[in-house]
Coordinates of C-alpha atoms in Angstrom, one line a residue:
Chain A
X17 CA -59.6 154.7 70.0
X18 CA -61.9 156.0 67.2
X19 CA -59.1 158.3 66.1
X20 CA -56.6 155.7 65.8
X21 CA -58.5 153.2 64.2
X22 CA -59.7 156.2 61.5
X23 CA -56.1 156.8 61.2
X24 CA -55.3 153.2 60.3
X25 CA -58.2 152.9 57.8
X26 CA -56.6 156.4 56.3
X27 CA -53.1 154.6 56.2
X28 CA -54.9 151.6 54.4
X29 CA -56.8 153.8 52.1
X30 CA -53.6 155.7 51.2
X31 CA -52.0 152.0 50.5
X32 CA -54.5 151.0 48.5
X33 CA -54.1 154.2 45.9
X34 CA -50.4 153.7 45.9
X35 CA -50.9 150.0 44.5
X36 CA -53.3 151.1 42.0
X37 CA -50.6 153.8 40.7
X38 CA -47.9 150.9 41.1
X39 CA -50.1 148.5 38.9
X40 CA -50.4 151.3 36.5
X41 CA -46.5 151.8 36.5
X42 CA -46.3 148.3 35.7
X43 CA -48.5 148.4 32.6
X44 CA -46.6 151.4 31.3
X45 CA -43.5 149.3 32.0
X46 CA -44.7 146.2 30.3
X47 CA -45.7 148.4 27.1
X48 CA -42.6 150.0 27.0
X49 CA -40.9 146.6 27.4
X50 CA -42.8 145.3 24.3
X51 CA -42.0 148.7 22.3
X52 CA -38.6 148.3 22.8
X53 CA -38.0 144.7 22.5
X54 CA -40.3 143.9 19.3
X55 CA -40.8 147.4 17.4
X56 CA -37.2 148.9 17.8
X57 CA -35.7 145.4 18.2
X58 CA -33.2 146.1 21.0
X59 CA -32.8 144.7 24.1
X60 CA -35.1 145.9 27.4
X61 CA -32.8 146.7 30.3
X62 CA -34.9 147.9 33.4
X63 CA -38.5 147.2 32.6
X64 CA -38.4 143.3 33.8
X65 CA -37.3 144.6 36.8
X66 CA -39.8 147.5 37.1
X67 CA -42.6 145.4 36.4
X68 CA -41.7 142.9 39.1
X69 CA -40.8 145.5 42.0
X70 CA -44.2 147.2 41.0
X71 CA -46.5 144.4 41.3
X72 CA -44.8 143.1 44.2
X73 CA -44.9 146.4 45.7
X74 CA -48.3 146.9 44.8
X75 CA -49.4 143.5 46.8
X76 CA -47.8 144.2 49.6
X77 CA -49.0 147.9 49.9
X78 CA -52.3 147.2 48.7
X79 CA -53.0 144.1 51.2
X80 CA -54.0 146.6 54.1
X81 CA -57.1 148.1 52.0
X82 CA -57.7 144.7 50.6
X83 CA -58.0 143.3 54.2
X84 CA -60.1 146.8 55.3
X85 CA -62.6 145.9 52.6
X86 CA -62.6 142.4 53.3
X87 CA -61.2 141.4 50.1
X88 CA -59.1 138.6 51.2
X89 CA -61.1 135.2 50.9
X90 CA -61.8 133.2 53.7
X91 CA -64.0 130.6 55.0
X92 CA -67.3 132.2 56.3
X93 CA -68.7 128.8 57.3
X94 CA -69.1 128.9 60.8
X95 CA -70.4 132.4 60.4
X96 CA -74.2 130.8 59.2
X97 CA -74.6 128.9 62.2
X98 CA -73.3 130.8 65.1
X99 CA -75.3 133.2 67.4
X100 CA -73.7 136.9 67.8
X101 CA -71.6 136.2 70.6
X102 CA -69.9 133.5 69.3
X103 CA -69.7 135.3 65.7
X104 CA -67.9 137.9 67.6
X105 CA -65.3 135.5 69.4
X106 CA -64.7 133.8 66.1
X107 CA -64.1 137.5 64.7
X108 CA -61.6 138.3 67.5
X109 CA -59.7 134.7 67.0
X110 CA -59.6 135.6 63.4
X111 CA -57.9 138.5 63.7
X112 CA -55.8 137.5 66.1
X113 CA -54.1 135.2 63.9
X114 CA -54.1 137.7 61.2
X115 CA -52.0 140.0 63.6
X116 CA -50.0 137.3 65.0
X117 CA -48.9 136.3 61.5
X118 CA -48.5 139.7 59.9
X119 CA -46.8 141.0 62.8
X120 CA -43.9 138.2 62.8
X121 CA -43.3 138.7 58.7
X122 CA -43.2 142.5 59.1
X123 CA -40.9 142.0 61.9
X124 CA -38.8 139.1 60.2
X125 CA -38.8 141.3 57.0
X126 CA -37.3 144.6 59.0
X127 CA -34.2 142.4 59.6
X128 CA -34.1 141.1 55.9
X129 CA -34.4 144.8 54.6
X130 CA -31.7 146.0 56.7
X131 CA -29.4 143.3 55.6
X132 CA -30.0 144.6 52.2
X133 CA -29.8 148.1 53.0
X134 CA -26.5 147.6 55.2
X135 CA -24.9 145.2 52.7
X136 CA -25.9 147.3 50.0
X137 CA -27.4 144.1 47.9
X138 CA -28.0 144.7 44.0
X139 CA -29.6 142.8 41.3
X140 CA -27.3 140.8 39.4
X141 CA -28.6 142.1 36.2
X142 CA -27.4 144.7 34.0
X143 CA -29.4 147.4 35.5
X144 CA -28.1 146.1 39.2
X145 CA -30.7 148.1 40.9
X146 CA -30.0 148.7 44.8
X147 CA -32.5 145.9 46.4
X148 CA -33.5 147.9 49.5
X149 CA -36.1 150.1 47.5
X150 CA -38.6 147.1 46.2
X151 CA -37.4 145.2 49.7
X152 CA -38.9 148.0 51.7
X153 CA -42.6 147.6 50.2
X154 CA -42.6 144.1 52.6
X155 CA -41.7 145.4 55.9
X156 CA -43.8 148.4 55.3
X157 CA -47.0 146.9 53.7
X158 CA -47.0 144.1 56.4
X159 CA -46.3 146.8 59.1
X160 CA -49.6 148.3 57.8
X161 CA -51.5 145.2 57.3
X162 CA -50.8 144.1 61.1
X163 CA -52.2 147.7 62.2
X164 CA -55.3 147.1 60.1
X165 CA -55.7 143.8 61.5
X166 CA -55.7 145.4 64.9
X167 CA -58.3 147.8 63.7
X168 CA -60.4 145.0 62.8
X169 CA -59.9 143.5 66.0
X170 CA -60.7 146.6 68.0
X171 CA -64.1 146.5 65.7
X172 CA -65.0 143.2 66.3
X173 CA -64.1 143.5 70.1
X174 CA -67.1 146.2 69.9
X175 CA -64.4 149.0 71.0
X176 CA -65.1 150.8 67.9
X177 CA -67.9 150.5 65.5
X178 CA -67.6 150.1 61.9
X179 CA -66.4 153.0 59.8
X180 CA -69.1 153.9 57.8
X181 CA -67.0 155.4 55.3
X182 CA -66.0 152.3 53.9
X183 CA -68.6 150.6 52.1
X184 CA -67.5 147.4 52.2
X185 CA -70.6 145.8 50.7
X186 CA -70.4 147.6 47.6
X187 CA -66.6 147.0 47.3
X188 CA -67.3 143.0 48.0
X189 CA -69.3 142.8 44.9
X190 CA -68.3 141.2 41.5
X191 CA -67.3 144.1 38.7
X192 CA -70.7 146.1 37.5
X193 CA -70.9 146.8 34.0
X194 CA -71.0 150.4 34.4
X195 CA -72.4 150.8 31.4
X196 CA -75.4 148.5 31.9
X197 CA -77.2 151.1 34.0
X198 CA -77.4 153.6 31.3
Chain B
X29 CA -44.0 111.5 64.6
X30 CA -43.9 110.2 60.9
X31 CA -44.1 112.4 57.9
X32 CA -47.5 110.8 57.2
X33 CA -49.0 111.5 60.5
X34 CA -47.4 115.0 60.3
X35 CA -49.2 115.6 57.2
X36 CA -52.4 114.7 58.7
X37 CA -51.6 117.1 61.7
X38 CA -50.9 120.0 59.0
X39 CA -54.0 119.0 57.1
X40 CA -56.1 119.1 60.2
X41 CA -54.5 122.6 61.9
X42 CA -55.1 124.0 58.5
X43 CA -59.1 123.1 58.3
X44 CA -59.6 124.1 61.6
X45 CA -57.8 127.7 61.3
X46 CA -59.6 128.0 58.0
X47 CA -63.0 127.5 59.8
X48 CA -62.0 130.5 62.3
X49 CA -62.6 132.7 59.4
X50 CA -59.2 133.9 58.8
X51 CA -58.1 134.9 55.2
X52 CA -56.7 131.8 53.5
X53 CA -53.2 133.6 52.9
X54 CA -52.8 133.9 56.5
X55 CA -53.8 130.8 57.6
X56 CA -51.4 129.3 55.1
X57 CA -48.7 131.3 56.5
X58 CA -49.2 130.6 59.9
X59 CA -49.6 126.9 59.6
X60 CA -46.0 127.0 57.7
X61 CA -44.3 129.2 60.7
X62 CA -45.9 127.1 63.1
X63 CA -44.7 123.7 61.5
X64 CA -41.3 125.1 60.4
X65 CA -40.3 126.6 63.9
X66 CA -41.7 123.4 66.1
X67 CA -39.8 121.1 63.8
X68 CA -36.8 122.8 62.7
X69 CA -36.3 125.2 65.0
X70 CA -36.4 129.1 65.5
X71 CA -33.5 129.6 63.1
X72 CA -35.8 128.3 60.2
X73 CA -37.6 131.6 60.7
X74 CA -34.5 133.3 58.9
X75 CA -35.3 132.2 55.5
X76 CA -39.2 132.7 55.8
X77 CA -38.7 136.7 54.5
X78 CA -36.8 135.4 51.2
X79 CA -39.2 132.7 50.6
X80 CA -42.5 134.8 51.1
X81 CA -41.1 137.6 48.8
X82 CA -39.6 135.0 46.4
X83 CA -43.2 133.2 46.1
X84 CA -43.9 136.6 44.3
X85 CA -40.6 137.1 42.3
X86 CA -41.3 135.8 39.1
X87 CA -42.2 137.5 35.9
X88 CA -44.9 134.6 34.9
X89 CA -47.0 135.3 37.9
X90 CA -47.1 139.1 37.1
X91 CA -49.4 138.5 34.1
X92 CA -52.1 137.7 36.4
X93 CA -52.8 141.7 37.4
X94 CA -52.5 142.4 33.8
X95 CA -55.2 139.7 33.2
X96 CA -57.6 140.7 35.9
X97 CA -57.3 144.4 34.3
X98 CA -57.9 143.3 30.9
X99 CA -60.9 141.4 32.0
X100 CA -62.1 144.1 34.5
X101 CA -61.8 146.6 31.5
X102 CA -64.3 144.6 29.5
X103 CA -66.4 143.7 32.5
X104 CA -66.7 147.6 33.1
X105 CA -68.0 148.2 29.6
X106 CA -71.3 147.3 28.0
X107 CA -69.3 144.8 25.8
X108 CA -71.3 141.9 27.7
X109 CA -74.8 143.0 26.7
X110 CA -73.5 143.8 23.0
X111 CA -72.0 140.5 23.1
X112 CA -75.3 139.1 24.2
X113 CA -77.2 141.1 21.7
X114 CA -74.8 140.2 18.8
X115 CA -75.7 136.4 19.2
X116 CA -79.4 136.6 20.2
X117 CA -79.8 138.5 16.7
X118 CA -78.2 135.7 14.9
X119 CA -79.7 132.7 16.3
X120 CA -83.3 134.0 17.0
X121 CA -85.0 131.4 14.8
X122 CA -83.0 128.4 16.6
X123 CA -85.7 127.1 19.0
X124 CA -84.3 127.7 22.3
X125 CA -81.8 129.9 20.6
X126 CA -82.1 132.4 23.1
X127 CA -80.5 129.9 25.9
X128 CA -78.0 128.7 23.2
X129 CA -77.3 132.6 22.8
X130 CA -76.9 132.9 26.3
X131 CA -74.4 130.0 26.9
X132 CA -72.4 131.0 23.8
X133 CA -72.0 134.1 25.2
X134 CA -70.9 133.3 28.7
X135 CA -68.4 131.2 26.8
X136 CA -67.0 134.0 24.8
X137 CA -67.4 136.5 27.8
X138 CA -65.6 133.9 29.9
X139 CA -62.6 134.0 27.8
X140 CA -62.6 137.9 27.5
X141 CA -63.0 138.6 31.0
X142 CA -61.1 135.5 32.6
X143 CA -63.9 135.5 35.6
X144 CA -66.7 133.5 36.2
X145 CA -68.6 136.0 38.7
X146 CA -68.0 138.7 36.3
X147 CA -69.4 136.7 33.4
X148 CA -72.6 135.8 35.5
X149 CA -72.9 139.4 36.1
X150 CA -72.5 140.6 32.6
X151 CA -74.7 138.5 30.4
X152 CA -76.9 137.2 33.4
X153 CA -78.3 141.2 33.8
X154 CA -79.3 140.9 30.2
X155 CA -80.0 137.4 29.6
X156 CA -81.9 136.3 32.6
X157 CA -84.6 138.7 32.6
X158 CA -85.0 138.3 28.8
X159 CA -85.1 134.4 29.2
X160 CA -87.8 135.1 31.8
X161 CA -89.9 137.2 29.7
X162 CA -89.7 134.7 26.8
X163 CA -91.1 132.1 29.1
X164 CA -88.1 129.9 29.9
X165 CA -88.5 128.3 33.2
X166 CA -86.7 130.5 36.2
X167 CA -84.4 127.4 37.2
X168 CA -83.1 127.0 33.2
X169 CA -82.7 130.9 32.7
X170 CA -80.7 131.3 35.7
X171 CA -78.8 127.9 36.0
X172 CA -77.7 128.0 32.4
X173 CA -76.0 131.2 33.0
X174 CA -74.7 130.1 36.7
X175 CA -73.0 127.3 34.8
X176 CA -72.1 129.3 31.6
X177 CA -70.0 131.6 33.6
X178 CA -68.0 128.7 35.1
X179 CA -66.6 128.4 31.6
X180 CA -64.4 131.4 32.5
X181 CA -61.8 129.6 34.4
X182 CA -61.4 126.9 31.5
X183 CA -61.3 129.0 28.4
X184 CA -58.2 130.8 27.6
X185 CA -56.8 133.1 28.9
X186 CA -57.4 131.6 32.4
X187 CA -56.2 132.9 35.3
X188 CA -56.6 129.4 37.1
X189 CA -54.5 127.8 34.7
X190 CA -51.9 130.7 35.4
X191 CA -51.7 129.5 39.0
X192 CA -51.6 126.1 38.0
X193 CA -48.8 126.9 36.1
X194 CA -47.1 128.7 38.4
X195 CA -47.7 126.1 41.4
X196 CA -46.5 123.0 39.3
X197 CA -43.8 124.8 37.0
X198 CA -45.9 123.5 33.9
X199 CA -46.2 125.6 30.3
X200 CA -48.9 128.3 30.7
X201 CA -49.0 128.3 27.0
X202 CA -49.7 124.7 26.8
X203 CA -52.0 124.7 29.7
X204 CA -53.8 127.4 27.8
X205 CA -54.3 125.3 24.6
X206 CA -55.2 122.2 26.8
X207 CA -58.5 124.1 28.0
X208 CA -59.7 125.3 24.8
X209 CA -61.1 122.2 23.5
X210 CA -62.9 120.8 26.8
X211 CA -63.9 124.5 27.1
X212 CA -65.8 124.0 23.9
X213 CA -66.9 120.5 24.8
X214 CA -68.3 121.7 28.1
X215 CA -70.1 124.6 26.2
X216 CA -71.6 122.0 23.8
X217 CA -72.9 119.8 26.4
X218 CA -74.4 122.9 28.4
X219 CA -76.0 123.8 25.1
X220 CA -77.4 120.1 24.2
X221 CA -78.9 119.5 28.0
X222 CA -80.4 123.3 27.9
X223 CA -82.0 122.4 24.2
X224 CA -83.1 118.9 25.7
X225 CA -84.8 120.7 28.9
X226 CA -86.2 123.2 27.0
X227 CA -87.7 120.6 24.7
X228 CA -89.3 118.8 27.7
X229 CA -90.8 121.3 29.4
X230 CA -92.0 123.0 26.1
X231 CA -91.7 126.5 27.6
X232 CA -89.8 127.7 24.2
X233 CA -92.5 127.4 22.0
X234 CA -94.5 130.4 22.7
X235 CA -91.3 132.4 22.9
X236 CA -90.5 133.6 19.8
X237 CA -88.6 136.9 19.6
X238 CA -89.0 139.7 16.6
X239 CA -87.3 139.0 13.6
X240 CA -83.8 140.7 13.0
X241 CA -83.0 141.7 9.3
X242 CA -79.6 141.3 8.3
X243 CA -78.6 145.0 8.6
X244 CA -79.6 144.5 12.3
X245 CA -77.2 141.5 12.2
X246 CA -74.8 143.0 11.1
X247 CA -74.8 146.5 13.0
X248 CA -73.7 144.8 16.3
X249 CA -70.7 143.1 14.8
X250 CA -68.1 146.0 14.9
X251 CA -68.4 146.7 18.6
X252 CA -67.7 143.1 19.8
X253 CA -65.1 141.8 16.9
X254 CA -62.2 144.0 18.2
X255 CA -62.3 142.3 22.0
X256 CA -62.5 138.8 20.1
X257 CA -59.5 139.9 17.8
X258 CA -57.8 141.1 21.1
X259 CA -58.0 137.3 22.5
X260 CA -57.4 135.8 19.4
X261 CA -54.1 138.0 19.2
X262 CA -53.0 137.0 22.6
X263 CA -53.5 133.4 22.0
X264 CA -51.6 133.7 18.3
X265 CA -48.7 135.3 20.2
X266 CA -48.3 133.0 23.1
X267 CA -48.3 130.1 20.9
X268 CA -46.2 131.3 18.5
X269 CA -43.8 131.9 21.4
X270 CA -43.6 135.5 20.3
X271 CA -44.1 136.9 23.7
X272 CA -44.4 135.8 26.9
X273 CA -47.5 135.6 28.8
X274 CA -46.9 138.7 31.0
X275 CA -46.2 140.8 27.8
X276 CA -49.2 139.5 26.1
X277 CA -51.4 140.2 29.2
X278 CA -49.8 143.6 29.5
X279 CA -50.2 144.5 26.1
X280 CA -53.8 143.1 25.8
X281 CA -55.0 145.2 29.0
X282 CA -53.6 148.3 27.6
X283 CA -55.4 147.8 24.2
X284 CA -58.7 146.6 25.9
X285 CA -58.6 150.0 28.2
X286 CA -58.2 151.9 25.1
X287 CA -61.1 150.2 23.3
X288 CA -63.4 150.5 26.3
X289 CA -62.5 154.5 25.9
X290 CA -63.0 154.4 22.2
X291 CA -66.1 152.1 21.5
X292 CA -67.8 152.8 24.9
X293 CA -66.7 156.3 25.4
X294 CA -66.0 155.4 28.8
X295 CA -63.7 158.2 29.4
X296 CA -64.7 159.2 33.3
X297 CA -61.6 159.2 35.1
X298 CA -64.0 158.2 38.3
X299 CA -65.1 154.8 36.3
X300 CA -61.3 153.8 35.4
X301 CA -60.1 154.6 38.8
X302 CA -63.0 151.9 40.3
X303 CA -62.0 149.7 37.8
X304 CA -58.2 149.7 38.4
X305 CA -59.1 149.4 42.4
X306 CA -61.0 146.4 42.1
X307 CA -58.8 144.8 39.9
X308 CA -56.0 145.6 42.3
X309 CA -58.1 143.9 45.1
X310 CA -58.8 140.6 43.2
X311 CA -54.8 140.6 42.2
X312 CA -53.5 141.5 45.5
X313 CA -55.9 138.7 47.2
X314 CA -54.8 136.0 44.6
X315 CA -50.6 137.1 44.7
X316 CA -50.8 137.3 49.0
X317 CA -52.3 133.5 48.4
X318 CA -49.6 132.8 46.3
X319 CA -46.6 134.4 48.5
X320 CA -48.3 132.3 51.5
X321 CA -48.7 129.2 49.5
X322 CA -44.9 129.2 48.5
X323 CA -44.3 129.4 52.5
X324 CA -46.6 126.5 52.9
X325 CA -45.1 124.4 50.2
X326 CA -41.6 125.3 51.4
X327 CA -42.5 123.7 54.9
X328 CA -44.2 120.8 53.4
X329 CA -41.3 119.5 51.3
X330 CA -38.7 120.7 54.3
X331 CA -40.5 118.7 56.6
X332 CA -40.4 115.7 53.3
X333 CA -44.2 115.6 53.9
X334 CA -44.9 116.1 50.3
X335 CA -42.3 113.3 49.2
X336 CA -43.6 111.0 51.9
X337 CA -47.0 111.4 50.7
X338 CA -46.0 110.7 46.9
X339 CA -44.2 107.6 48.2
X340 CA -46.9 106.5 50.5
X341 CA -49.8 106.6 47.8
X342 CA -47.6 105.0 45.1
X343 CA -46.8 102.0 47.9
X344 CA -50.9 101.3 48.0
X345 CA -50.9 100.3 44.7
X346 CA -54.3 101.2 44.0
X347 CA -55.7 101.2 40.7
X348 CA -54.4 104.6 39.4
X349 CA -58.3 105.6 38.3
X350 CA -59.9 104.8 41.8
X351 CA -56.8 107.0 43.0
X352 CA -58.1 109.6 40.4
X353 CA -61.6 109.4 41.4
X354 CA -60.4 109.8 45.5
X355 CA -58.3 113.0 44.4
X356 CA -61.3 114.7 42.4
X357 CA -63.9 113.8 45.3
X358 CA -61.3 115.5 47.8
X359 CA -60.8 118.5 45.1
X360 CA -64.5 118.7 44.7
X361 CA -65.0 119.1 48.5
X362 CA -62.3 121.6 48.8
X363 CA -63.8 123.6 46.2
X364 CA -67.4 123.5 47.9
X365 CA -65.6 125.6 50.5
X366 CA -62.6 127.6 48.8
X367 CA -62.3 129.5 45.5
X368 CA -60.5 127.8 42.7
X369 CA -57.0 129.8 43.0
X370 CA -56.9 128.8 46.9
X371 CA -57.6 125.1 46.0
X372 CA -55.0 124.8 43.5
X373 CA -52.4 126.7 45.3
X374 CA -52.6 124.6 48.7
X375 CA -52.7 121.1 46.7
X376 CA -51.1 121.4 43.6
X377 CA -47.8 121.2 44.6
X378 CA -48.7 118.2 46.8
X379 CA -50.8 116.4 44.5
X380 CA -48.5 117.0 41.2
X381 CA -45.9 114.3 42.3
X382 CA -48.6 111.8 43.2
X383 CA -50.2 112.1 39.8
X384 CA -47.1 111.9 38.0
X385 CA -46.1 108.8 39.7
X386 CA -49.5 107.4 38.9
X387 CA -49.0 107.9 35.1
X388 CA -51.3 110.7 34.5
X389 CA -50.3 113.9 32.5
X390 CA -49.9 117.1 34.5
X391 CA -51.5 119.1 31.6
X392 CA -54.4 116.9 31.3
X393 CA -54.9 116.7 35.3
X394 CA -55.2 120.7 35.0
X395 CA -57.9 120.2 32.8
X396 CA -59.8 118.0 35.1
X397 CA -58.8 119.8 38.1
X398 CA -60.1 123.2 36.3
X399 CA -63.9 121.5 35.5
X400 CA -63.9 120.0 39.4
X401 CA -63.4 123.7 40.4
X402 CA -66.1 124.8 38.1
X403 CA -68.8 122.7 39.9
X404 CA -67.3 124.3 43.1
X405 CA -68.2 127.5 41.7
X406 CA -71.9 126.8 41.3
X407 CA -72.4 124.8 44.9
X408 CA -72.9 126.4 48.0
X409 CA -72.0 127.3 50.5
X410 CA -69.1 129.3 48.4
X411 CA -70.6 129.1 45.1
X412 CA -70.0 132.4 44.0
X413 CA -71.9 132.5 40.9
X414 CA -75.0 131.4 42.5
X415 CA -75.0 134.5 44.7
X416 CA -74.2 136.8 41.7
X417 CA -77.2 135.4 40.1
X418 CA -79.1 135.6 43.0
X419 CA -78.5 139.4 43.2
X420 CA -79.4 140.1 39.8
X421 CA -82.8 138.2 40.1
X422 CA -83.6 138.6 43.7
X423 CA -87.3 137.2 43.4
X424 CA -85.6 133.6 42.4
X425 CA -84.6 131.9 45.3
X426 CA -81.3 130.1 46.0
X427 CA -82.7 126.7 45.7
X428 CA -84.6 127.3 42.3
X429 CA -81.2 128.4 40.8
X430 CA -79.3 125.3 42.3
X431 CA -81.6 123.1 40.9
X432 CA -81.5 124.6 37.6
X433 CA -77.9 124.6 37.8
X434 CA -77.9 121.0 38.7
X435 CA -77.8 119.3 35.4
X436 CA -75.3 121.6 34.2
X437 CA -73.2 120.5 37.1
X438 CA -73.9 116.5 35.9
X439 CA -72.8 117.8 32.6
X440 CA -69.4 119.0 34.0
X441 CA -69.2 115.2 35.7
X442 CA -69.8 114.2 32.3
X443 CA -67.3 116.0 30.9
X444 CA -64.5 115.0 33.6
X445 CA -65.6 111.5 32.7
X446 CA -65.1 111.8 28.8
X447 CA -61.8 113.5 29.6
X448 CA -60.5 110.2 31.4
X449 CA -61.7 108.2 28.5
X450 CA -60.3 110.4 25.7
X451 CA -57.2 112.4 27.3
X452 CA -56.7 113.4 23.7
X453 CA -59.5 116.1 24.2
X454 CA -57.2 118.1 26.4
X455 CA -53.8 117.2 25.0
X456 CA -54.1 117.0 21.3
X457 CA -54.3 120.6 20.4
X458 CA -51.3 121.7 22.8
X459 CA -49.4 118.6 21.2
X460 CA -50.1 119.3 17.6
X461 CA -49.2 122.7 17.8
X462 CA -46.5 122.8 19.9
X463 CA -44.9 119.2 19.9
X464 CA -44.8 116.6 22.7
X465 CA -44.1 117.8 26.2
X466 CA -41.7 115.1 26.7

């Protein structure tokens, strides 16, 4: 069981790295767009779509990493007033809701992605990219998200301990000025 | 069941599920799906992936991650301390000048970073220990920074305003402009109160800093000026209608990254990766809520809840200002428990028809809503800024910070009242620069 949880966390971390790379792709594409449009005076063809696709892709592929590092905002009001047992029950219920929702969206989006692939959908633009490529981010991301929520459920149920490799406390803090300590 | 009862049921179920501790995004999505299936049948699920993905498919929305990277780049450098240092060197003669420098530095840094907790961390780390050293009361030192940090979501460019603009289909350029004067007004109110309190407690008279020569005053400027020029450039480009918010934000982000590397010699790839990763986390969190909120508002309007609620409130024929007071109270309570972005996404699409039916301007309302959300940032249990400051000075207890921040909260309430009396504070600038909105 521990190995399964570790594997899921590995996948979530990988998703997070891909998301950061997609963020960089989006930044580079926007700059290229601005250069082409305002410096060269030409019209941009593919940049808008690449920016959209990369950032939406980053959202879905990065979401499991964000869940793993407790970055999705939630209301933890009751946590303050409950004892350990009730808190654990609450964590189990919370993870169950996440699994149900993400699992359902993952399942629905597979069908949606399949339609785009089988029907050879294209964006109605000059560039006209095939849509199954960007759409794939949703089923993949939501599946990983379901798995990560499952890993959290296993941890909350006491089946596995929290992964010491993931320092969530450090991740939760605000952006720290890196140079401040120098 | 009438649409109104249905609306109450939706609200009840949503609050109940939020209390479980499930992330906001997944609560909104789950509630939307449960109600869609219960009232429209299983077939309603077919459209769900389309709506969910479509919620993110907007070019304006994509400026959010770019602005986050821009703020992250600045916040990860020493720009905050330099800004503080620069203001202190210029204002050290003014009684209570240190506190004025702090609030001023917060306002500028807030505009640069667009994030309240990051502002508190960056300015507070330098400012709070310095103020305490020079004899300021702990409550004033921490409270002023907590309040100053909240300006981040009001002074443009503001991520909260972008989110409101997208949720309500309002011009983001106009919203940014509308936030500028109220942001300066709040800064002024904070400074005024700080000076009054410093006088009352007379704890500044002993707090003389050493004098600074003109050279010392000038040498700090070149490190701060480029960032301020970038922000000014972004605003100019947006209001000139030269470029879209996403284009301006993307170029601004890359320029800030470059400046951080050139001015602060931040060349470690590890540092940059860490900064990009935390920017990604924040952006993904917000975008996920946006996608789910799209599903939520789709459900609300498919089941006619939004429309019926607006009609029902219009039929009540209550005084519009009493209505505005109730709406603010509701938002204030929501703001105690949820971060601004989540509150706006959950409520703005439903509130907007009500606001417009009552004859209020949606741009003006955005400013009132944002100041209301600022109060939530310095009130427990979710007041992010309080915890950031508690982290900087662990020996100052949370209640002290809270008491210190209380007068500044009242300044914000006063700000809202002033905006109600003089809507022009928010509306004059956008109308002057961009023409009337209708």
